[in-house]
Coordinates of N, CA and C in Angstrom, one line a residue:
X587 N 0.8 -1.2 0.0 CA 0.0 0.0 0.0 C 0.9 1.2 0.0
X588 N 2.2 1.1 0.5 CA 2.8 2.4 1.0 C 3.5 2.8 -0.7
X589 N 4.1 1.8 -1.4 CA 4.5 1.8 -2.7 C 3.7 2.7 -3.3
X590 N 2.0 1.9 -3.3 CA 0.9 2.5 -4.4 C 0.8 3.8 -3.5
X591 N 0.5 4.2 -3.0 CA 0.6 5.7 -2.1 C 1.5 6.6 -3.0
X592 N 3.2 6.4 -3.1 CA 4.4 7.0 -3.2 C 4.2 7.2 -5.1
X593 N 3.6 6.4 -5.5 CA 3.7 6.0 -6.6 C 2.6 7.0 -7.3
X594 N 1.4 6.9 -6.6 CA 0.5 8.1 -7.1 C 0.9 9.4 -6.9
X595 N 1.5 9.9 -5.7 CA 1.7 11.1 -5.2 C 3.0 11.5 -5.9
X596 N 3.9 10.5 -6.5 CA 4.7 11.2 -7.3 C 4.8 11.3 -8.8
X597 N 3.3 10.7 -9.2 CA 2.5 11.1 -10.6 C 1.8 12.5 -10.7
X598 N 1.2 12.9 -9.7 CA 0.7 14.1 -8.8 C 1.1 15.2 -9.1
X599 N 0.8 16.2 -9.3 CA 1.5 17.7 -9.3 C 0.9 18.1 -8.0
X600 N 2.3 19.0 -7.3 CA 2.5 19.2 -5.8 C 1.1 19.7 -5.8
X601 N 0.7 19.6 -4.6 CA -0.5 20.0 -3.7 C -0.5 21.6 -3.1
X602 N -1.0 22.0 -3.3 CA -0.6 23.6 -2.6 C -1.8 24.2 -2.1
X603 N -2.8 23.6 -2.5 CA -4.1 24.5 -2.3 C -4.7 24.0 -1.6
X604 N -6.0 24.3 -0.8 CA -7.4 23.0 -0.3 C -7.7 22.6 -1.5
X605 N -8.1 20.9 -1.3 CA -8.8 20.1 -2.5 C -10.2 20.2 -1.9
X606 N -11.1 20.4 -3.0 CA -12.6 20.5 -2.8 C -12.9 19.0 -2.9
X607 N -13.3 18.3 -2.3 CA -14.3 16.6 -2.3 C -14.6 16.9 -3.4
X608 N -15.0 15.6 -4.4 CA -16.0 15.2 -4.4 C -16.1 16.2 -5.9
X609 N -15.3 16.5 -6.7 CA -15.4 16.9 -8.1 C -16.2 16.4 -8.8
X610 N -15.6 15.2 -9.2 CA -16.6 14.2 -9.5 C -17.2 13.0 -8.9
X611 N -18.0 12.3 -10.0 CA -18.7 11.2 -9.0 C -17.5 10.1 -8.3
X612 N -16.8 9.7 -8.6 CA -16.0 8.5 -8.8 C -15.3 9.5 -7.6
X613 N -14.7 10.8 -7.4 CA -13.9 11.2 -6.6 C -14.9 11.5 -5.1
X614 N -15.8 11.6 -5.5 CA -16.8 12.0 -4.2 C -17.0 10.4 -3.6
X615 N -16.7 9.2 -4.6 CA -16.8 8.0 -4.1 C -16.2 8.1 -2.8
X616 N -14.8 8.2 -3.1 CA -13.1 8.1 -2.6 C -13.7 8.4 -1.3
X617 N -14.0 9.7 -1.4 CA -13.8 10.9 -0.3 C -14.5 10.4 0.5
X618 N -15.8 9.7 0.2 CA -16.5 8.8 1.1 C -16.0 7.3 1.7
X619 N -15.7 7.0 1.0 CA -14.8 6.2 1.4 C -13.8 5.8 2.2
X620 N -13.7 7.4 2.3 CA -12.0 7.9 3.1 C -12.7 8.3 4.7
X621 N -14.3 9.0 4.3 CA -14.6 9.2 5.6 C -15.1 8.3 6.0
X622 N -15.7 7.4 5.9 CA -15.4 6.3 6.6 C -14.4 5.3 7.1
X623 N -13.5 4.9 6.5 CA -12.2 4.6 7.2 C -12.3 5.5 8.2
X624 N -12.0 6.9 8.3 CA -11.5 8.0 9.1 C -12.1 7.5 10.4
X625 N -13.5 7.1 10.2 CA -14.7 7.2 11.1 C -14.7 6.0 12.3
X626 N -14.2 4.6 11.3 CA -13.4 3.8 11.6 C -12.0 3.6 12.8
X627 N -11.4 4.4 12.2 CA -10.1 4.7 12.9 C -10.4 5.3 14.3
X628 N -11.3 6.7 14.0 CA -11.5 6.3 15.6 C -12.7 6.4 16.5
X629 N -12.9 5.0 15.9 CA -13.8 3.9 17.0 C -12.6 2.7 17.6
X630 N -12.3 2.4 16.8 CA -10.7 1.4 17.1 C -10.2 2.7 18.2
X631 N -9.8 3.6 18.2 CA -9.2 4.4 19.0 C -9.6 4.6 20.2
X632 N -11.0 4.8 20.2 CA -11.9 4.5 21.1 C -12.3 3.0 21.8
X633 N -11.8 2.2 21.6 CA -12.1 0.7 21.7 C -10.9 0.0 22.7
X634 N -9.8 0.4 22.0 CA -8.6 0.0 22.1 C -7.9 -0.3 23.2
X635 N -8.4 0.7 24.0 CA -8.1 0.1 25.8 C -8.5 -0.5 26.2
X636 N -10.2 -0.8 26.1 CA -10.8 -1.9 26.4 C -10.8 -3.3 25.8
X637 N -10.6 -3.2 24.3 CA -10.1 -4.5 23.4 C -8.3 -4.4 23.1
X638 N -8.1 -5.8 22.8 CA -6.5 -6.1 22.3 C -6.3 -5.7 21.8
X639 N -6.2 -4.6 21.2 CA -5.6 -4.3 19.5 C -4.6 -3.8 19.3
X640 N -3.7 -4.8 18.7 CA -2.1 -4.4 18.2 C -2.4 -2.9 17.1
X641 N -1.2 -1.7 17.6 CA -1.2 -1.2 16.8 C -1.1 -0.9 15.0
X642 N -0.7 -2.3 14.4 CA -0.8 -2.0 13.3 C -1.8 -2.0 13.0
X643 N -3.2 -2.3 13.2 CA -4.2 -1.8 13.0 C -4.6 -0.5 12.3
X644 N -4.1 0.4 13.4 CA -4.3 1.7 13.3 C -3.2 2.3 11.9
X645 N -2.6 1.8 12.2 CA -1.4 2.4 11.4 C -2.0 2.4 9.9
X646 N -2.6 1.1 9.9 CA -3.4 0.3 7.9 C -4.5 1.4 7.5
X647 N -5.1 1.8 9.0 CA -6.0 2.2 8.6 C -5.4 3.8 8.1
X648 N -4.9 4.0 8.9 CA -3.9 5.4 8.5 C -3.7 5.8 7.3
X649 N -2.9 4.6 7.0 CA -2.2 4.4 5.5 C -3.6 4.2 4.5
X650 N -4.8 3.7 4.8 CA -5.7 3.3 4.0 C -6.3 4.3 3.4
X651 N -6.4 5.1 4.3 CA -7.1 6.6 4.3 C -6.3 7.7 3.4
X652 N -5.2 7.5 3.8 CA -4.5 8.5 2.8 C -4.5 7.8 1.3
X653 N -4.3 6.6 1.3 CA -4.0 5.9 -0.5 C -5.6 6.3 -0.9
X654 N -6.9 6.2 -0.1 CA -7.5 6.6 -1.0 C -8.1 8.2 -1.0
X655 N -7.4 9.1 -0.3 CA -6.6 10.7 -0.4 C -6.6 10.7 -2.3
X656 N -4.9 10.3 -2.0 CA -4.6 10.5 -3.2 C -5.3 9.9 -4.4
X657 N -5.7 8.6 -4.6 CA -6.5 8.3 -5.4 C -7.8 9.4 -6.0
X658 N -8.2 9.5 -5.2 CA -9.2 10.7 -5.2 C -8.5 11.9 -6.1
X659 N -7.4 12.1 -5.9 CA -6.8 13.0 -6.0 C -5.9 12.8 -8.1
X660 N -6.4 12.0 -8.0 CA -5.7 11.0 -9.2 C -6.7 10.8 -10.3
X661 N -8.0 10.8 -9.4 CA -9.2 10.3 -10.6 C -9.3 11.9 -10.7
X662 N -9.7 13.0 -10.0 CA -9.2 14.5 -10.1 C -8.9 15.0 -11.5
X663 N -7.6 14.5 -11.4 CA -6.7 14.9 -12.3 C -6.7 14.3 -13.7
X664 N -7.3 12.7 -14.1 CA -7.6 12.3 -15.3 C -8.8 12.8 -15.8
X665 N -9.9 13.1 -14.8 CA -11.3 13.7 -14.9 C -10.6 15.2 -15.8
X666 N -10.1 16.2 -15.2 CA -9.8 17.5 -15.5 C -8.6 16.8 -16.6
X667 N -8.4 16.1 -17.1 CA -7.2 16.0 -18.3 C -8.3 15.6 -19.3
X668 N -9.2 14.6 -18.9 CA -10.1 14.4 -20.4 C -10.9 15.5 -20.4
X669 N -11.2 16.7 -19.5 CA -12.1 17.5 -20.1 C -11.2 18.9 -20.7
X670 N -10.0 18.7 -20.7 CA -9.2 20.0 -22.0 C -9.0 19.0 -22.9
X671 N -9.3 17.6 -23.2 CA -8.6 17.0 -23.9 C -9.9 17.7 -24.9
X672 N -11.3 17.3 -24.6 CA -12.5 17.0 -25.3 C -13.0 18.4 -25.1

């Protein structure tokens, strides 16, 4: 996951601005997607003292949430490439 992460973000043009969600449909997926993990993460966080849970848990989910960041951030960028294309 951390590869596909590194891999999109350095296909990427640097980030500099706020990204608005949810451009398009497929990117408003992501973003949803992502808030859930997020939402996910912490209830595990919340949980965690009272249940066993090794931290790499948290960590995946971490990592999970950002790969689909960038992804979002990727469909973005092909969405706005095929509409100067067309």
């Amino acid at each position: 996951m951390e590869r596909a992460i590194d891999e999109l973000v350095d296909s990427l043009p640097k980030n500099t601005q706020f990204i608005l969600p949810g451009l398009s449909m497929d990117s408003a997926v992501l973003h949803v997607a992502r808030t859930a993990v997020r939402r996910a993460e912490r209830c595990i966080v919340g949980v965690k003292e009272a249940v066993d849970i090794g931290p790499d848990i948290l960590i995946y989910m971490n990592r999970l949430s950002d790969l689909l960041f960038v992804m979002s951030r990727a469909v973005d960028e092909v969405d706005a490439f095929c509409q100067d294309v067309n």
